[in-house]
Amino acid sequence: MKELKRLRIEFVIVVMGIVVVFLMTIFSIQYYSSQKEMSDNIMKALEIAIDEKDNQQNNKWRDNQWGGRPEDGQDMHTPEPAMDDFGDRFNRVSVLLVRVSEDGSMETVRNDMFYMENSYIEEIFEATPYSEELSKSSDSGKIVHGELSDYSLRYGIKRDETDGYIYIAYADVSSDKTILSSMLKRSILISLGVIIVMFGLSIVFSKKVLKPVEKAWEDQKRFVADASHELKTPLAVILSNTDMMMKSKDRNSDRNGRRLDNIKIESERMKELVQELLEIARGDMSDKEFIKEDVNFSELVDEELLVWDPTYFEAGKSLESSLDEDIHINGDPVKLRRLVGILVDNALKYSCDASTVKVSLSRNAGTSNHKKNHVIRLAVENKGNALSKEECNKIFERFYRADKSRESTSGYGLGLSIAVSIVEEHKGSIRAESDGVNTNTFVVEF
């Protein structure tokens, strides 16, 4: 079971790897897109502030709108200037705008960040390398952007050739950083929650996903054990009889003759078992379409029943049939004949003494998922020990014997497994039914 445990661990690792990569991709895209949008908004707001430096009316309205003190006599309900959603969104960014004269003196033109005192504005101005930034730019009319990390400020610098002033616009990015930090923490918490939930679900799902593998593994182990057990008995008989013959002084005695008969019988049993095992293996491994031809299934079943009639007579049992005529099917006649023989042989072995086995073949009487007018139903009914519901499901497993009487009956428990392979090749279904009293019925539908 170590292999199954390793497969479960690998399954969980793969699932969790997919979940982690998916979450990282989603939240990274969300984080960086939000960061870029905020950065673009601030840069655009800085550019708008510098370009609208002479719009005093708009500055006054903005001061009133965002908490500034109105000038004496100014109407608080002054109509807002015409502005589309795009411009309004960027003008909502709080901006500090200063202008620098040629002698290096600084004057505040606009201040939306009213918490900043003059001394603090001067400190920010002193920390801004505006001369160096402008010297790096080859285009004198272009706004140069930078950041003061210590003050959580972004700035834009532009030299106005018309009036000779240098304009510097500042925007506070501390709130954006707080939002991004909160978004990052929230994303991490959500990711951890999802990872924990998916880890638990992957463990549960790994059991369900690998359950067929576990069943196949157990079936293989049981198959090998059962096959070994079935082969062990005839081999032991053959070896013991051979040893006794070799030790015997008179190899032509009657006793040695019986030993030779035992060897022959057990060798034939082994041959039969090996042939059935090979037939099952071919059915399991075959992925090629077998040759199909039009088969008169009614005639095929009738002919096969005639072959078995003497065997039933010798066993003191009878075989009755009710077959619809001219039922045709596309399939392999050899395998279909083998299927009928397996079901009839199984009914003979496990039916009561002096009982009657009934075989019926009909059309339009099925319960499968096929269309009703396409259903062909073959049923073999016998009287015997009733199968339980669990036994009806397990009876088709290899080497399975439903009761002690079956273990004492000749055979290896492989016939019905071969029947399943033949039915599946012909795209049909097979099942066992029981009335719970004394009647068992094996039903095949195409």
CSV table of C-alpha atoms in Angstrom, one decimal:
chain,number,residue,atom,x,y,z
A,1,MET,CA,0.0,0.0,0.0
A,2,LYS,CA,3.0,2.3,0.0
A,3,GLU,CA,2.5,2.9,-3.7
A,4,LEU,CA,-1.1,4.1,-3.1
A,5,LYS,CA,0.0,6.3,-0.3
A,6,ARG,CA,2.7,7.8,-2.5
A,7,LEU,CA,0.1,8.4,-5.3
A,8,ARG,CA,-2.2,10.1,-2.8
A,9,ILE,CA,0.6,12.4,-1.7
A,10,GLU,CA,1.6,13.2,-5.3
A,11,PHE,CA,-2.1,13.9,-6.1
A,12,VAL,CA,-2.4,16.3,-3.2
A,13,ILE,CA,0.9,18.0,-4.1
A,14,VAL,CA,-0.2,18.5,-7.8
A,15,VAL,CA,-3.6,19.9,-6.7
A,16,MET,CA,-2.1,22.3,-4.2
A,17,GLY,CA,0.5,23.4,-6.7
A,18,ILE,CA,-2.2,24.2,-9.2
A,19,VAL,CA,-4.2,26.1,-6.5
A,20,VAL,CA,-1.1,28.1,-5.3
A,21,VAL,CA,-0.1,29.1,-8.9
A,22,PHE,CA,-3.7,30.0,-9.7
A,23,LEU,CA,-4.1,32.2,-6.6
A,24,MET,CA,-0.7,33.9,-7.1
A,25,THR,CA,-1.5,34.6,-10.7
A,26,ILE,CA,-5.0,36.1,-9.9
A,27,PHE,CA,-3.9,38.2,-7.0
A,28,SER,CA,-0.7,39.4,-8.6
A,29,ILE,CA,-2.6,40.6,-11.6
A,30,GLN,CA,-5.1,42.3,-9.4
A,31,TYR,CA,-2.4,43.9,-7.2
A,32,TYR,CA,-0.2,45.2,-10.1
A,33,SER,CA,-3.2,46.4,-12.1
A,34,SER,CA,-4.5,48.3,-9.1
A,35,GLN,CA,-1.0,49.7,-8.4
A,36,LYS,CA,-0.6,50.8,-12.0
A,37,GLU,CA,-4.0,52.4,-12.1
A,38,MET,CA,-3.3,54.3,-9.0
A,39,SER,CA,0.1,55.4,-10.3
A,40,ASP,CA,-1.4,56.5,-13.6
A,41,ASN,CA,-4.1,58.4,-11.9
A,42,ILE,CA,-1.6,60.3,-9.7
A,43,MET,CA,0.6,61.1,-12.7
A,44,LYS,CA,-2.3,62.3,-14.7
A,45,ALA,CA,-3.5,64.4,-11.7
A,46,LEU,CA,-0.1,66.0,-11.5
A,47,GLU,CA,-0.1,66.9,-15.2
A,48,ILE,CA,-3.6,68.3,-15.0
A,49,ALA,CA,-2.6,70.4,-11.9
A,50,ILE,CA,0.4,71.9,-13.7
A,51,ASP,CA,-1.5,72.5,-17.0
A,52,GLU,CA,-4.3,74.2,-15.1
A,53,LYS,CA,-2.1,76.3,-12.9
A,54,ASP,CA,-3.8,79.6,-14.2
A,55,ASN,CA,-7.4,78.4,-13.6
A,56,GLN,CA,-8.0,80.3,-10.4
A,57,GLN,CA,-11.7,79.9,-10.5
A,58,ASN,CA,-11.4,76.1,-10.7
A,59,ASN,CA,-8.8,76.2,-7.8
A,60,LYS,CA,-11.3,78.2,-5.6
A,61,TRP,CA,-14.1,75.7,-6.4
A,62,ARG,CA,-11.9,72.8,-5.6
A,63,ASP,CA,-10.8,74.3,-2.3
A,64,ASN,CA,-14.5,74.7,-1.3
A,65,GLN,CA,-15.4,71.2,-2.6
A,66,TRP,CA,-12.6,69.4,-0.5
A,67,GLY,CA,-12.7,71.3,2.7
A,68,GLY,CA,-10.8,74.5,2.0
A,69,ARG,CA,-11.8,77.9,3.5
A,70,PRO,CA,-13.9,80.0,1.0
A,71,GLU,CA,-12.8,83.5,0.5
A,72,ASP,CA,-14.8,86.3,1.9
A,73,GLY,CA,-18.0,86.9,0.0
A,74,GLN,CA,-17.6,83.9,-2.2
A,75,ASP,CA,-20.8,81.9,-2.8
A,76,MET,CA,-20.5,78.4,-1.5
A,77,HIS,CA,-23.0,77.3,-4.2
A,78,THR,CA,-21.0,78.5,-7.1
A,79,PRO,CA,-21.8,76.2,-10.0
A,80,GLU,CA,-19.2,73.6,-10.7
A,81,PRO,CA,-17.2,74.1,-13.9
A,82,ALA,CA,-18.0,71.8,-16.8
A,83,MET,CA,-15.9,68.6,-16.3
A,84,ASP,CA,-16.3,65.1,-17.7
A,85,ASP,CA,-15.9,62.0,-15.5
A,86,PHE,CA,-12.3,61.5,-16.7
A,87,GLY,CA,-11.2,64.9,-15.6
A,88,ASP,CA,-13.2,64.8,-12.4
A,89,ARG,CA,-11.6,61.6,-11.4
A,90,PHE,CA,-8.1,63.0,-11.6
A,91,ASN,CA,-9.0,66.4,-10.0
A,92,ARG,CA,-10.2,64.5,-6.9
A,93,VAL,CA,-6.5,63.7,-6.2
A,94,SER,CA,-5.2,66.1,-3.5
A,95,VAL,CA,-2.4,68.1,-5.1
A,96,LEU,CA,0.1,70.7,-3.8
A,97,LEU,CA,1.4,73.0,-6.5
A,98,VAL,CA,4.3,75.4,-6.1
A,99,ARG,CA,6.3,77.5,-8.5
A,100,VAL,CA,9.9,78.3,-8.4
A,101,SER,CA,11.4,81.6,-9.7
A,102,GLU,CA,14.7,82.0,-11.3
A,103,ASP,CA,16.3,83.1,-8.1
A,104,GLY,CA,15.2,79.8,-6.4
A,105,SER,CA,12.4,81.3,-4.3
A,106,MET,CA,9.3,79.1,-3.9
A,107,GLU,CA,5.6,80.2,-3.8
A,108,THR,CA,2.5,78.0,-3.2
A,109,VAL,CA,0.0,78.2,-6.0
A,110,ARG,CA,-2.4,75.5,-4.9
A,111,ASN,CA,-2.7,73.4,-1.8
A,112,ASP,CA,-5.4,70.7,-1.5
A,113,MET,CA,-3.4,69.1,1.4
A,114,PHE,CA,-4.4,71.5,4.1
A,115,TYR,CA,-2.6,69.6,6.8
A,116,MET,CA,0.7,70.8,5.3
A,117,GLU,CA,2.1,74.0,7.0
A,118,ASN,CA,4.4,76.3,5.2
A,119,SER,CA,7.5,75.0,7.1
A,120,TYR,CA,6.6,71.4,6.0
A,121,ILE,CA,6.1,72.6,2.4
A,122,GLU,CA,9.5,74.3,2.4
A,123,GLU,CA,11.1,71.0,3.8
A,124,ILE,CA,9.5,69.1,1.0
A,125,PHE,CA,10.7,71.6,-1.6
A,126,GLU,CA,14.2,71.5,-0.2
A,127,ALA,CA,14.2,67.7,-0.6
A,128,THR,CA,13.0,67.8,-4.2
A,129,PRO,CA,16.0,67.6,-6.7
A,130,TYR,CA,14.1,69.6,-9.3
A,131,SER,CA,17.2,71.1,-11.0
A,132,GLU,CA,18.8,67.6,-11.4
A,133,GLU,CA,15.6,66.2,-12.7
A,134,LEU,CA,15.1,68.9,-15.3
A,135,SER,CA,18.7,68.6,-16.4
A,136,LYS,CA,18.1,64.9,-17.2
A,137,SER,CA,15.2,65.7,-19.5
A,138,SER,CA,15.9,66.5,-23.1
A,139,ASP,CA,12.4,68.0,-23.6
A,140,SER,CA,12.0,71.2,-21.7
A,141,GLY,CA,8.3,71.2,-22.2
A,142,LYS,CA,7.8,67.7,-20.8
A,143,ILE,CA,6.7,67.0,-17.2
A,144,VAL,CA,9.4,65.0,-15.3
A,145,HIS,CA,8.1,62.6,-12.6
A,146,GLY,CA,9.7,61.5,-9.4
A,147,GLU,CA,9.0,60.3,-5.9
A,148,LEU,CA,9.9,61.3,-2.4
A,149,SER,CA,9.7,58.0,-0.5
A,150,ASP,CA,10.4,59.5,2.9
A,151,TYR,CA,7.4,61.8,2.6
A,152,SER,CA,5.1,59.4,0.6
A,153,LEU,CA,4.8,61.9,-2.2
A,154,ARG,CA,4.9,61.7,-5.9
A,155,TYR,CA,5.9,64.9,-7.9
A,156,GLY,CA,5.9,66.3,-11.3
A,157,ILE,CA,8.2,69.0,-12.6
A,158,LYS,CA,7.8,71.3,-15.6
A,159,ARG,CA,9.5,74.4,-16.8
A,160,ASP,CA,7.2,76.9,-18.3
A,161,GLU,CA,9.0,78.8,-21.1
A,162,THR,CA,6.3,81.5,-21.3
A,163,ASP,CA,6.7,82.9,-17.7
A,164,GLY,CA,10.1,81.4,-16.9
A,165,TYR,CA,8.8,79.6,-13.7
A,166,ILE,CA,9.4,76.0,-12.7
A,167,TYR,CA,6.2,74.3,-11.5
A,168,ILE,CA,6.3,71.4,-9.1
A,169,ALA,CA,3.1,69.5,-8.3
A,170,TYR,CA,3.0,67.0,-5.4
A,171,ALA,CA,0.5,64.3,-4.7
A,172,ASP,CA,0.2,62.3,-1.4
A,173,VAL,CA,0.5,58.5,-2.1
A,174,SER,CA,0.2,57.4,1.5
A,175,SER,CA,-3.4,56.5,1.1
A,176,ASP,CA,-2.7,54.5,-2.0
A,177,LYS,CA,0.1,52.6,-0.3
A,178,THR,CA,-2.3,51.9,2.6
A,179,ILE,CA,-4.9,50.6,0.2
A,180,LEU,CA,-2.4,48.4,-1.6
A,181,SER,CA,-1.0,47.1,1.7
A,182,SER,CA,-4.5,46.3,2.8
A,183,MET,CA,-5.2,44.6,-0.5
A,184,LEU,CA,-2.1,42.6,-0.2
A,185,LYS,CA,-2.9,41.4,3.4
A,186,ARG,CA,-6.4,40.6,2.4
A,187,SER,CA,-5.2,38.6,-0.6
A,188,ILE,CA,-2.8,36.7,1.6
A,189,LEU,CA,-5.5,35.9,4.1
A,190,ILE,CA,-7.9,34.8,1.4
A,191,SER,CA,-5.2,32.7,-0.2
A,192,LEU,CA,-4.3,31.0,3.1
A,193,GLY,CA,-8.0,30.3,3.6
A,194,VAL,CA,-8.5,28.8,0.2
A,195,ILE,CA,-5.3,26.8,0.5
A,196,ILE,CA,-6.4,25.3,3.8
A,197,VAL,CA,-9.8,24.5,2.4
A,198,MET,CA,-8.4,23.0,-0.8
A,199,PHE,CA,-5.8,21.0,1.1
A,200,GLY,CA,-8.6,19.3,3.1
A,201,LEU,CA,-10.7,18.8,0.0
A,202,SER,CA,-7.7,17.4,-2.0
A,203,ILE,CA,-7.1,14.8,0.8
A,204,VAL,CA,-10.8,13.8,0.6
A,205,PHE,CA,-10.8,13.8,-3.2
A,206,SER,CA,-7.6,11.8,-3.4
A,207,LYS,CA,-9.3,8.9,-1.6
A,208,LYS,CA,-12.2,9.0,-4.1
A,209,VAL,CA,-10.1,9.6,-7.2
A,210,LEU,CA,-7.7,6.8,-6.3
A,211,LYS,CA,-10.4,4.4,-5.1
A,212,PRO,CA,-10.6,2.7,-8.5
A,213,VAL,CA,-6.8,2.4,-8.5
A,214,GLU,CA,-6.9,0.9,-5.0
A,215,LYS,CA,-9.7,-1.5,-6.1
A,216,ALA,CA,-7.7,-2.5,-9.2
A,217,TRP,CA,-4.6,-3.0,-7.0
A,218,GLU,CA,-6.6,-5.2,-4.5
A,219,ASP,CA,-8.2,-7.2,-7.4
A,220,GLN,CA,-4.8,-7.8,-8.9
A,221,LYS,CA,-3.4,-9.1,-5.6
A,222,ARG,CA,-6.5,-11.3,-5.1
A,223,PHE,CA,-6.3,-12.5,-8.7
A,224,VAL,CA,-2.7,-13.5,-8.3
A,225,ALA,CA,-3.4,-15.2,-5.0
A,226,ASP,CA,-6.4,-17.1,-6.3
A,227,ALA,CA,-4.6,-18.1,-9.5
A,228,SER,CA,-1.6,-19.3,-7.5
A,229,HIS,CA,-4.0,-21.3,-5.2
A,230,GLU,CA,-5.8,-22.9,-8.1
A,231,LEU,CA,-2.5,-23.8,-9.8
A,232,LYS,CA,-0.9,-25.1,-6.6
A,233,THR,CA,-3.2,-28.0,-6.1
A,234,PRO,CA,-2.8,-29.7,-9.5
A,235,LEU,CA,1.0,-29.0,-9.4
A,236,ALA,CA,1.2,-30.7,-5.9
A,237,VAL,CA,-0.7,-33.7,-7.2
A,238,ILE,CA,1.5,-34.0,-10.3
A,239,LEU,CA,4.7,-33.7,-8.3
A,240,SER,CA,3.7,-36.1,-5.6
A,241,ASN,CA,2.5,-38.7,-8.2
A,242,THR,CA,5.7,-38.3,-10.2
A,243,ASP,CA,7.9,-38.7,-7.1
A,244,MET,CA,6.0,-41.9,-6.1
A,245,MET,CA,6.5,-43.3,-9.6
A,246,MET,CA,10.2,-42.5,-9.6
A,247,LYS,CA,10.6,-44.3,-6.3
A,248,SER,CA,8.6,-47.3,-7.3
A,249,LYS,CA,10.5,-50.3,-8.4
A,250,ASP,CA,7.8,-51.6,-10.7
A,251,ARG,CA,6.9,-48.7,-12.9
A,252,ASN,CA,4.4,-50.7,-14.9
A,253,SER,CA,2.2,-51.7,-11.9
A,254,ASP,CA,-1.5,-50.8,-11.7
A,255,ARG,CA,-0.8,-48.3,-9.0
A,256,ASN,CA,1.5,-46.4,-11.2
A,257,GLY,CA,-1.1,-46.5,-13.9
A,258,ARG,CA,-3.5,-44.8,-11.6
A,259,ARG,CA,-0.8,-42.2,-10.8
A,260,LEU,CA,-0.4,-41.5,-14.5
A,261,ASP,CA,-4.1,-41.0,-14.8
A,262,ASN,CA,-4.0,-38.5,-11.9
A,263,ILE,CA,-1.1,-36.7,-13.6
A,264,LYS,CA,-3.1,-36.5,-16.9
A,265,ILE,CA,-6.3,-35.3,-15.1
A,266,GLU,CA,-4.5,-32.6,-13.2
A,267,SER,CA,-2.5,-31.5,-16.3
A,268,GLU,CA,-5.7,-31.1,-18.2
A,269,ARG,CA,-7.1,-29.0,-15.3
A,270,MET,CA,-4.0,-26.8,-15.4
A,271,LYS,CA,-4.3,-26.5,-19.2
A,272,GLU,CA,-8.0,-25.5,-18.8
A,273,LEU,CA,-7.2,-22.9,-16.1
A,274,VAL,CA,-4.3,-21.4,-18.1
A,275,GLN,CA,-6.4,-21.2,-21.2
A,276,GLU,CA,-9.1,-19.3,-19.3
A,277,LEU,CA,-6.5,-17.0,-17.8
A,278,LEU,CA,-5.1,-16.3,-21.2
A,279,GLU,CA,-8.6,-15.6,-22.5
A,280,ILE,CA,-9.3,-13.1,-19.8
A,281,ALA,CA,-5.9,-11.5,-20.3
A,282,ARG,CA,-6.6,-11.1,-24.0
A,283,GLY,CA,-9.9,-9.5,-23.2
A,284,ASP,CA,-8.3,-7.1,-20.8
A,285,MET,CA,-5.5,-6.0,-23.1
A,286,SER,CA,-7.3,-6.0,-26.4
A,287,ASP,CA,-7.9,-2.5,-27.7
A,288,LYS,CA,-8.6,-3.5,-31.3
A,289,GLU,CA,-12.0,-3.9,-32.8
A,290,PHE,CA,-12.9,-7.6,-33.3
A,291,ILE,CA,-14.3,-8.7,-36.7
A,292,LYS,CA,-18.0,-8.2,-36.7
A,293,GLU,CA,-20.5,-10.0,-38.9
A,294,ASP,CA,-24.3,-10.4,-39.1
A,295,VAL,CA,-25.2,-13.3,-36.8
A,296,ASN,CA,-28.6,-15.0,-36.5
A,297,PHE,CA,-28.5,-15.0,-32.8
A,298,SER,CA,-31.7,-17.1,-32.6
A,299,GLU,CA,-30.2,-20.0,-34.5
A,300,LEU,CA,-26.9,-19.7,-32.7
A,301,VAL,CA,-28.5,-20.0,-29.3
A,302,ASP,CA,-30.7,-22.9,-30.4
A,303,GLU,CA,-27.7,-24.8,-31.8
A,304,GLU,CA,-25.7,-24.2,-28.6
A,305,LEU,CA,-28.6,-25.5,-26.5
A,306,LEU,CA,-28.8,-28.7,-28.6
A,307,VAL,CA,-25.1,-29.3,-27.9
A,308,TRP,CA,-25.8,-29.1,-24.1
A,309,ASP,CA,-29.0,-31.1,-24.1
A,310,PRO,CA,-27.2,-34.5,-23.7
A,311,THR,CA,-25.1,-33.1,-20.9
A,312,TYR,CA,-28.2,-32.0,-19.1
A,313,PHE,CA,-29.9,-35.4,-19.6
A,314,GLU,CA,-26.9,-37.2,-18.1
A,315,ALA,CA,-27.0,-34.9,-15.1
A,316,GLY,CA,-30.7,-35.6,-14.5
A,317,LYS,CA,-31.8,-32.1,-15.4
A,318,SER,CA,-33.7,-30.6,-18.3
A,319,LEU,CA,-33.2,-27.6,-20.6
A,320,GLU,CA,-36.1,-25.6,-21.9
A,321,SER,CA,-36.0,-22.7,-24.3
A,322,SER,CA,-38.2,-19.9,-25.6
A,323,LEU,CA,-36.5,-18.2,-28.5
A,324,ASP,CA,-37.9,-15.5,-30.7
A,325,GLU,CA,-37.0,-16.2,-34.4
A,326,ASP,CA,-34.7,-14.2,-36.7
A,327,ILE,CA,-33.0,-12.1,-34.0
A,328,HIS,CA,-29.8,-10.8,-35.6
A,329,ILE,CA,-26.8,-9.1,-34.1
A,330,ASN,CA,-23.5,-7.7,-35.4
A,331,GLY,CA,-20.8,-9.6,-33.5
A,332,ASP,CA,-18.3,-12.4,-33.3
A,333,PRO,CA,-20.2,-15.7,-33.7
A,334,VAL,CA,-17.5,-17.7,-31.9
A,335,LYS,CA,-17.5,-15.4,-28.9
A,336,LEU,CA,-21.3,-15.2,-28.8
A,337,ARG,CA,-21.5,-19.0,-28.8
A,338,ARG,CA,-18.9,-19.1,-26.0
A,339,LEU,CA,-21.1,-16.6,-24.0
A,340,VAL,CA,-24.2,-18.8,-24.3
A,341,GLY,CA,-22.1,-21.9,-23.4
A,342,ILE,CA,-20.8,-20.2,-20.2
A,343,LEU,CA,-24.2,-19.2,-19.0
A,344,VAL,CA,-25.8,-22.6,-19.7
A,345,ASP,CA,-22.8,-24.4,-18.1
A,346,ASN,CA,-23.0,-22.1,-15.0
A,347,ALA,CA,-26.8,-22.9,-14.7
A,348,LEU,CA,-26.1,-26.6,-15.0
A,349,LYS,CA,-23.5,-26.6,-12.2
A,350,TYR,CA,-25.4,-24.5,-9.7
A,351,SER,CA,-29.0,-25.7,-10.2
A,352,CYS,CA,-30.9,-28.1,-8.0
A,353,ASP,CA,-31.1,-31.8,-8.8
A,354,ALA,CA,-33.8,-32.8,-11.3
A,355,SER,CA,-34.5,-29.1,-12.0
A,356,THR,CA,-35.2,-27.3,-15.2
A,357,VAL,CA,-33.1,-24.5,-16.6
A,358,LYS,CA,-35.0,-22.0,-18.8
A,359,VAL,CA,-33.4,-20.1,-21.6
A,360,SER,CA,-35.2,-17.2,-23.3
A,361,LEU,CA,-34.3,-14.9,-26.1
A,362,SER,CA,-36.5,-12.0,-27.0
A,363,ARG,CA,-36.5,-8.5,-28.5
A,364,ASN,CA,-38.0,-5.3,-27.1
A,365,ALA,CA,-38.0,-6.6,-23.5
A,366,GLY,CA,-34.9,-5.0,-22.1
A,367,THR,CA,-34.3,-2.4,-19.4
A,368,SER,CA,-31.0,-1.1,-20.6
A,369,ASN,CA,-30.2,2.5,-21.6
A,370,HIS,CA,-30.6,1.5,-25.3
A,371,LYS,CA,-33.7,2.4,-27.3
A,372,LYS,CA,-36.4,-0.1,-26.6
A,373,ASN,CA,-36.8,-1.3,-30.2
A,374,HIS,CA,-33.1,-2.1,-30.3
A,375,VAL,CA,-32.9,-4.3,-27.2
A,376,ILE,CA,-32.1,-8.0,-27.5
A,377,ARG,CA,-32.6,-9.9,-24.2
A,378,LEU,CA,-31.0,-13.2,-23.4
A,379,ALA,CA,-32.0,-14.7,-20.0
A,380,VAL,CA,-30.9,-18.0,-18.4
A,381,GLU,CA,-32.9,-19.0,-15.3
A,382,ASN,CA,-32.2,-21.8,-12.9
A,383,LYS,CA,-33.4,-23.1,-9.5
A,384,GLY,CA,-30.8,-23.2,-6.8
A,385,ASN,CA,-29.4,-21.4,-3.7
A,386,ALA,CA,-30.7,-17.8,-4.1
A,387,LEU,CA,-28.0,-15.2,-4.5
A,388,SER,CA,-28.0,-12.2,-2.2
A,389,LYS,CA,-27.9,-8.6,-3.5
A,390,GLU,CA,-24.2,-8.4,-2.7
A,391,GLU,CA,-23.5,-11.8,-4.4
A,392,CYS,CA,-25.3,-10.6,-7.5
A,393,ASN,CA,-22.8,-7.8,-7.8
A,394,LYS,CA,-19.7,-9.8,-7.0
A,395,ILE,CA,-20.6,-13.0,-8.9
A,396,PHE,CA,-18.8,-11.7,-12.0
A,397,GLU,CA,-15.5,-11.1,-10.2
A,398,ARG,CA,-12.6,-13.5,-11.1
A,399,PHE,CA,-12.4,-16.6,-8.9
A,400,TYR,CA,-15.5,-15.5,-6.9
A,401,ARG,CA,-17.6,-18.3,-5.4
A,402,ALA,CA,-20.9,-17.2,-3.9
A,403,ASP,CA,-21.3,-20.1,-1.5
A,404,LYS,CA,-19.7,-23.3,-0.3
A,405,SER,CA,-21.6,-25.4,-2.9
A,406,ARG,CA,-19.9,-23.4,-5.6
A,407,GLU,CA,-16.5,-24.1,-4.1
A,408,SER,CA,-17.2,-27.9,-4.3
A,409,THR,CA,-18.3,-27.6,-7.9
A,410,SER,CA,-15.8,-28.1,-10.7
A,411,GLY,CA,-14.5,-24.9,-12.3
A,412,TYR,CA,-12.4,-21.9,-11.3
A,413,GLY,CA,-14.8,-19.0,-11.1
A,414,LEU,CA,-13.5,-17.5,-14.3
A,415,GLY,CA,-16.4,-18.3,-16.7
A,416,LEU,CA,-18.6,-15.3,-15.8
A,417,SER,CA,-15.6,-13.0,-15.9
A,418,ILE,CA,-15.0,-14.2,-19.5
A,419,ALA,CA,-18.7,-13.6,-20.2
A,420,VAL,CA,-18.4,-10.0,-19.0
A,421,SER,CA,-15.5,-9.4,-21.4
A,422,ILE,CA,-17.5,-10.9,-24.3
A,423,VAL,CA,-20.6,-8.8,-23.5
A,424,GLU,CA,-18.6,-5.6,-23.1
A,425,GLU,CA,-16.9,-6.2,-26.5
A,426,HIS,CA,-20.4,-6.3,-28.0
A,427,LYS,CA,-21.4,-3.1,-26.2
A,428,GLY,CA,-23.9,-4.9,-24.1
A,429,SER,CA,-24.7,-5.4,-20.4
A,430,ILE,CA,-24.9,-8.4,-18.1
A,431,ARG,CA,-26.4,-8.7,-14.7
A,432,ALA,CA,-27.5,-11.3,-12.1
A,433,GLU,CA,-31.0,-11.3,-10.6
A,434,SER,CA,-32.5,-13.3,-7.8
A,435,ASP,CA,-36.0,-13.6,-6.3
A,436,GLY,CA,-34.4,-14.2,-2.9
A,437,VAL,CA,-36.0,-17.7,-2.6
A,438,ASN,CA,-34.6,-20.3,-5.0
A,439,THR,CA,-34.4,-18.7,-8.5
A,440,ASN,CA,-31.4,-17.0,-10.1
A,441,THR,CA,-31.4,-15.4,-13.5
A,442,PHE,CA,-28.5,-14.1,-15.6
A,443,VAL,CA,-29.6,-11.5,-18.1
A,444,VAL,CA,-27.6,-10.2,-21.1
A,445,GLU,CA,-28.9,-7.2,-23.1
A,446,PHE,CA,-27.6,-5.9,-26.4
